[in-house]
Amino acid sequence: MTASQTALILIEYQHDFTSENGALHEGVKDCMQQTNMLANSKAALKAAREKGIHIIHSPISFPNYYREIRKPTYGVLQKLVETKAFRQNSWGAQIIEDVKPLQTDITLEGKRGLDAFYSTNLDFILRQLNIQSVAICGFLTNCCVESTVRTAYEKGYDVTTLSDCCATLSMQEHNTALEKDLTFFSHVINHEEWIRSIK
């Protein structure tokens, strides 16, 4: 694929996942360290910008009282409510400095659930920019990343999962998602292989 028809989608690189004292950091920090995903993501982002690849950030955030989430809730969204994660305008919801959006990047608004397409205008943006190929990375490998990959595949994009730029609650879950699930819906390669594949 050509750079002009390619987008890098970064999912939830926010303090509540990535940083000490983040609401959900304890759960993901070991996997983050083992995959070296922050350093790899920073390198992928730098190389993508140099090639002229479109950059799209997909943060998640909620009003302080999580009124948009069903009550009672369950599963992963219940964990967000319990930990008060990703509250709008909080430190925890901020995108971290390592992958801070530039003015030339696009930052999605309205992500409230798992799939970056579902409650945002991501598909509209990709089609307006004539994007054919997307590379997806971030948190959690087997949750928001996988949900977004599946939808991108269904919508006809050429999809890549950056295997060394993702993390989840354990290496077992991370590897299982990459090896057993994401290979059905994407090319699963590391960030260096992906960059080399873009003309």
mmCIF file of C-alpha atoms in Angstrom:
data_model
loop_
_atom_site.group_PDB
_atom_site.id
_atom_site.type_symbol
_atom_site.label_atom_id
_atom_site.label_comp_id
_atom_site.label_asym_id
_atom_site.label_seq_id
_atom_site.Cartn_x
_atom_site.Cartn_y
_atom_site.Cartn_z
ATOM 1 C CA MET A 1 0.000 0.000 0.000
ATOM 2 C CA THR A 2 1.019 3.600 -0.521
ATOM 3 C CA ALA A 3 1.473 5.973 2.401
ATOM 4 C CA SER A 4 -1.244 8.315 1.110
ATOM 5 C CA GLN A 5 -3.793 5.486 1.300
ATOM 6 C CA THR A 6 -2.694 4.212 4.710
ATOM 7 C CA ALA A 7 -3.672 5.191 8.245
ATOM 8 C CA LEU A 8 -2.156 4.318 11.603
ATOM 9 C CA ILE A 9 -4.861 4.079 14.293
ATOM 10 C CA LEU A 10 -3.651 4.374 17.896
ATOM 11 C CA ILE A 11 -6.179 3.176 20.458
ATOM 12 C CA GLU A 12 -6.272 4.539 24.020
ATOM 13 C CA TYR A 13 -2.693 5.626 24.630
ATOM 14 C CA GLN A 14 -3.938 7.400 27.744
ATOM 15 C CA HIS A 15 -2.512 7.714 31.243
ATOM 16 C CA ASP A 16 -5.097 5.430 32.832
ATOM 17 C CA PHE A 17 -3.541 2.573 30.853
ATOM 18 C CA THR A 18 0.045 3.626 30.275
ATOM 19 C CA SER A 19 1.241 5.426 33.390
ATOM 20 C CA GLU A 20 2.012 4.762 37.040
ATOM 21 C CA ASN A 21 -1.046 5.756 39.099
ATOM 22 C CA GLY A 22 -3.264 5.280 36.067
ATOM 23 C CA ALA A 23 -6.557 3.639 37.010
ATOM 24 C CA LEU A 24 -5.925 0.506 34.923
ATOM 25 C CA HIS A 25 -2.139 0.521 34.672
ATOM 26 C CA GLU A 26 -1.474 -2.271 37.169
ATOM 27 C CA GLY A 27 -3.387 -4.696 35.005
ATOM 28 C CA VAL A 28 -1.442 -4.013 31.808
ATOM 29 C CA LYS A 29 2.025 -2.951 32.928
ATOM 30 C CA ASP A 30 3.659 -6.399 32.772
ATOM 31 C CA CYS A 31 2.433 -7.043 29.242
ATOM 32 C CA MET A 32 3.467 -3.515 28.238
ATOM 33 C CA GLN A 33 6.977 -4.155 29.499
ATOM 34 C CA GLN A 34 7.284 -7.557 27.840
ATOM 35 C CA THR A 35 6.117 -6.311 24.442
ATOM 36 C CA ASN A 36 7.975 -2.980 24.825
ATOM 37 C CA MET A 37 4.862 -1.532 23.257
ATOM 38 C CA LEU A 38 5.341 2.134 24.186
ATOM 39 C CA ALA A 39 8.802 2.406 22.672
ATOM 40 C CA ASN A 40 7.696 0.403 19.632
ATOM 41 C CA SER A 41 4.590 2.542 19.210
ATOM 42 C CA LYS A 42 6.628 5.735 19.423
ATOM 43 C CA ALA A 43 8.995 4.382 16.757
ATOM 44 C CA ALA A 44 6.079 3.310 14.542
ATOM 45 C CA LEU A 45 4.474 6.729 14.882
ATOM 46 C CA LYS A 46 7.695 8.558 14.048
ATOM 47 C CA ALA A 47 8.325 6.411 10.971
ATOM 48 C CA ALA A 48 4.701 6.724 9.851
ATOM 49 C CA ARG A 49 4.834 10.515 10.053
ATOM 50 C CA GLU A 50 8.067 10.562 8.090
ATOM 51 C CA LYS A 51 6.435 8.492 5.333
ATOM 52 C CA GLY A 52 3.343 10.676 5.210
ATOM 53 C CA ILE A 53 0.966 8.055 6.610
ATOM 54 C CA HIS A 54 -2.250 9.452 8.093
ATOM 55 C CA ILE A 55 -2.309 9.366 11.911
ATOM 56 C CA ILE A 56 -5.580 8.825 13.799
ATOM 57 C CA HIS A 57 -5.835 8.767 17.601
ATOM 58 C CA SER A 58 -8.744 6.958 19.231
ATOM 59 C CA PRO A 59 -9.021 7.902 22.913
ATOM 60 C CA ILE A 60 -11.953 6.895 25.094
ATOM 61 C CA SER A 61 -13.585 9.150 27.695
ATOM 62 C CA PHE A 62 -16.766 9.463 29.718
ATOM 63 C CA PRO A 63 -18.535 12.230 31.622
ATOM 64 C CA ASN A 64 -17.806 11.957 35.345
ATOM 65 C CA TYR A 65 -20.937 9.999 36.177
ATOM 66 C CA TYR A 66 -20.784 7.538 33.260
ATOM 67 C CA ARG A 67 -24.415 8.278 32.443
ATOM 68 C CA GLU A 68 -24.023 6.805 28.948
ATOM 69 C CA ILE A 69 -23.281 3.323 30.305
ATOM 70 C CA ARG A 70 -26.180 1.012 31.121
ATOM 71 C CA LYS A 71 -26.949 0.337 34.771
ATOM 72 C CA PRO A 72 -26.262 -2.180 36.058
ATOM 73 C CA THR A 73 -23.387 -2.801 33.711
ATOM 74 C CA TYR A 74 -20.980 -5.717 33.514
ATOM 75 C CA GLY A 75 -17.749 -6.860 31.933
ATOM 76 C CA VAL A 76 -15.062 -4.451 30.829
ATOM 77 C CA LEU A 77 -17.270 -1.346 31.079
ATOM 78 C CA GLN A 78 -18.056 -2.214 34.697
ATOM 79 C CA LYS A 79 -14.320 -2.168 35.395
ATOM 80 C CA LEU A 80 -14.073 1.349 33.940
ATOM 81 C CA VAL A 81 -16.880 2.574 36.182
ATOM 82 C CA GLU A 82 -15.477 0.889 39.294
ATOM 83 C CA THR A 83 -12.025 2.407 38.793
ATOM 84 C CA LYS A 84 -13.339 5.788 37.569
ATOM 85 C CA ALA A 85 -11.156 5.418 34.500
ATOM 86 C CA PHE A 86 -11.052 7.759 31.500
ATOM 87 C CA ARG A 87 -13.102 10.584 32.996
ATOM 88 C CA GLN A 88 -13.375 13.511 30.610
ATOM 89 C CA ASN A 89 -10.827 16.284 31.215
ATOM 90 C CA SER A 90 -8.931 14.188 33.776
ATOM 91 C CA TRP A 91 -5.220 13.393 33.758
ATOM 92 C CA GLY A 92 -6.067 9.726 33.252
ATOM 93 C CA ALA A 93 -7.952 10.438 30.019
ATOM 94 C CA GLN A 94 -5.145 12.492 28.475
ATOM 95 C CA ILE A 95 -3.132 11.025 25.603
ATOM 96 C CA ILE A 96 0.447 10.562 26.758
ATOM 97 C CA GLU A 97 3.339 12.732 25.624
ATOM 98 C CA ASP A 98 5.140 9.869 23.833
ATOM 99 C CA VAL A 99 2.421 9.733 21.167
ATOM 100 C CA LYS A 100 0.959 13.203 21.595
ATOM 101 C CA PRO A 101 -1.205 14.226 18.624
ATOM 102 C CA LEU A 102 0.186 16.856 16.289
ATOM 103 C CA GLN A 103 -1.958 19.415 14.494
ATOM 104 C CA THR A 104 -1.632 17.296 11.365
ATOM 105 C CA ASP A 105 -3.088 14.245 13.148
ATOM 106 C CA ILE A 106 -6.769 13.426 13.592
ATOM 107 C CA THR A 107 -8.214 12.688 17.033
ATOM 108 C CA LEU A 108 -11.545 10.881 17.125
ATOM 109 C CA GLU A 109 -14.315 12.152 19.365
ATOM 110 C CA GLY A 110 -17.063 10.174 21.035
ATOM 111 C CA LYS A 111 -15.490 6.766 21.631
ATOM 112 C CA ARG A 112 -17.498 5.250 24.475
ATOM 113 C CA GLY A 113 -17.176 1.520 23.882
ATOM 114 C CA LEU A 114 -14.775 -1.049 22.513
ATOM 115 C CA ASP A 115 -14.895 -0.618 18.736
ATOM 116 C CA ALA A 116 -13.297 2.602 17.464
ATOM 117 C CA PHE A 117 -15.792 2.643 14.586
ATOM 118 C CA TYR A 118 -18.995 2.213 16.552
ATOM 119 C CA SER A 119 -19.643 5.578 18.216
ATOM 120 C CA THR A 120 -17.287 7.748 16.172
ATOM 121 C CA ASN A 121 -16.974 9.015 12.595
ATOM 122 C CA LEU A 122 -13.884 6.888 11.902
ATOM 123 C CA ASP A 123 -15.287 5.221 8.791
ATOM 124 C CA PHE A 124 -16.341 8.605 7.372
ATOM 125 C CA ILE A 125 -12.825 9.972 7.940
ATOM 126 C CA LEU A 126 -11.119 6.984 6.330
ATOM 127 C CA ARG A 127 -13.335 7.161 3.265
ATOM 128 C CA GLN A 128 -12.923 10.933 2.946
ATOM 129 C CA LEU A 129 -9.149 10.450 2.957
ATOM 130 C CA ASN A 130 -9.379 7.553 0.471
ATOM 131 C CA ILE A 131 -7.725 5.219 2.960
ATOM 132 C CA GLN A 132 -7.434 1.608 1.806
ATOM 133 C CA SER A 133 -5.103 0.197 4.450
ATOM 134 C CA VAL A 134 -5.146 0.583 8.232
ATOM 135 C CA ALA A 135 -2.658 -0.463 10.902
ATOM 136 C CA ILE A 136 -4.078 -0.740 14.397
ATOM 137 C CA CYS A 137 -2.334 -0.753 17.774
ATOM 138 C CA GLY A 138 -2.904 0.057 21.431
ATOM 139 C CA PHE A 139 -5.064 -1.272 24.262
ATOM 140 C CA LEU A 140 -6.337 -3.873 24.891
ATOM 141 C CA THR A 141 -5.090 -6.413 22.361
ATOM 142 C CA ASN A 142 -8.071 -8.719 22.878
ATOM 143 C CA CYS A 143 -10.644 -5.996 23.472
ATOM 144 C CA CYS A 144 -10.657 -2.587 21.747
ATOM 145 C CA VAL A 145 -7.885 -3.474 19.299
ATOM 146 C CA GLU A 146 -9.559 -6.724 18.307
ATOM 147 C CA SER A 147 -13.021 -5.140 18.068
ATOM 148 C CA THR A 148 -11.703 -2.395 15.798
ATOM 149 C CA VAL A 149 -9.730 -4.845 13.656
ATOM 150 C CA ARG A 150 -12.807 -7.002 13.113
ATOM 151 C CA THR A 151 -14.923 -4.056 11.980
ATOM 152 C CA ALA A 152 -12.192 -2.680 9.712
ATOM 153 C CA TYR A 153 -11.954 -6.110 8.082
ATOM 154 C CA GLU A 154 -15.745 -6.311 7.646
ATOM 155 C CA LYS A 155 -15.756 -2.857 6.047
ATOM 156 C CA GLY A 156 -13.243 -3.935 3.427
ATOM 157 C CA TYR A 157 -10.048 -2.241 4.594
ATOM 158 C CA ASP A 158 -6.708 -3.999 4.314
ATOM 159 C CA VAL A 159 -5.964 -4.455 8.022
ATOM 160 C CA THR A 160 -2.711 -4.890 9.918
ATOM 161 C CA THR A 161 -2.334 -5.482 13.654
ATOM 162 C CA LEU A 162 1.013 -4.228 14.963
ATOM 163 C CA SER A 163 1.890 -7.141 17.231
ATOM 164 C CA ASP A 164 4.607 -5.377 19.230
ATOM 165 C CA CYS A 165 2.573 -2.194 19.726
ATOM 166 C CA CYS A 166 -0.289 -3.708 21.734
ATOM 167 C CA ALA A 167 -0.824 -4.856 25.308
ATOM 168 C CA THR A 168 -3.493 -6.449 27.466
ATOM 169 C CA LEU A 169 -3.914 -8.042 30.895
ATOM 170 C CA SER A 170 -1.408 -10.869 30.376
ATOM 171 C CA MET A 171 1.018 -12.168 27.795
ATOM 172 C CA GLN A 172 -1.080 -15.313 27.481
ATOM 173 C CA GLU A 173 -4.144 -13.277 26.494
ATOM 174 C CA HIS A 174 -2.045 -11.071 24.216
ATOM 175 C CA ASN A 175 -0.489 -14.013 22.386
ATOM 176 C CA THR A 176 -3.747 -15.920 22.144
ATOM 177 C CA ALA A 177 -5.464 -12.912 20.568
ATOM 178 C CA LEU A 178 -2.659 -12.457 18.050
ATOM 179 C CA GLU A 179 -2.260 -16.123 17.170
ATOM 180 C CA LYS A 180 -5.834 -17.429 17.379
ATOM 181 C CA ASP A 181 -8.125 -14.486 16.606
ATOM 182 C CA LEU A 182 -6.488 -11.519 14.930
ATOM 183 C CA THR A 183 -4.893 -13.624 12.208
ATOM 184 C CA PHE A 184 -8.420 -14.246 10.893
ATOM 185 C CA PHE A 185 -9.013 -10.533 10.359
ATOM 186 C CA SER A 186 -5.611 -8.899 9.809
ATOM 187 C CA HIS A 187 -1.971 -9.241 8.901
ATOM 188 C CA VAL A 188 -0.254 -9.704 12.268
ATOM 189 C CA ILE A 189 3.265 -8.284 11.990
ATOM 190 C CA ASN A 190 5.585 -6.065 14.018
ATOM 191 C CA HIS A 191 5.932 -2.340 13.431
ATOM 192 C CA GLU A 192 9.223 -2.619 11.531
ATOM 193 C CA GLU A 193 7.779 -5.093 9.035
ATOM 194 C CA TRP A 194 4.754 -2.844 8.560
ATOM 195 C CA ILE A 195 6.812 0.277 7.897
ATOM 196 C CA ARG A 196 8.903 -1.584 5.332
ATOM 197 C CA SER A 197 5.727 -2.671 3.533
ATOM 198 C CA ILE A 198 4.529 0.910 2.894
ATOM 199 C CA LYS A 199 5.692 2.495 -0.347
#
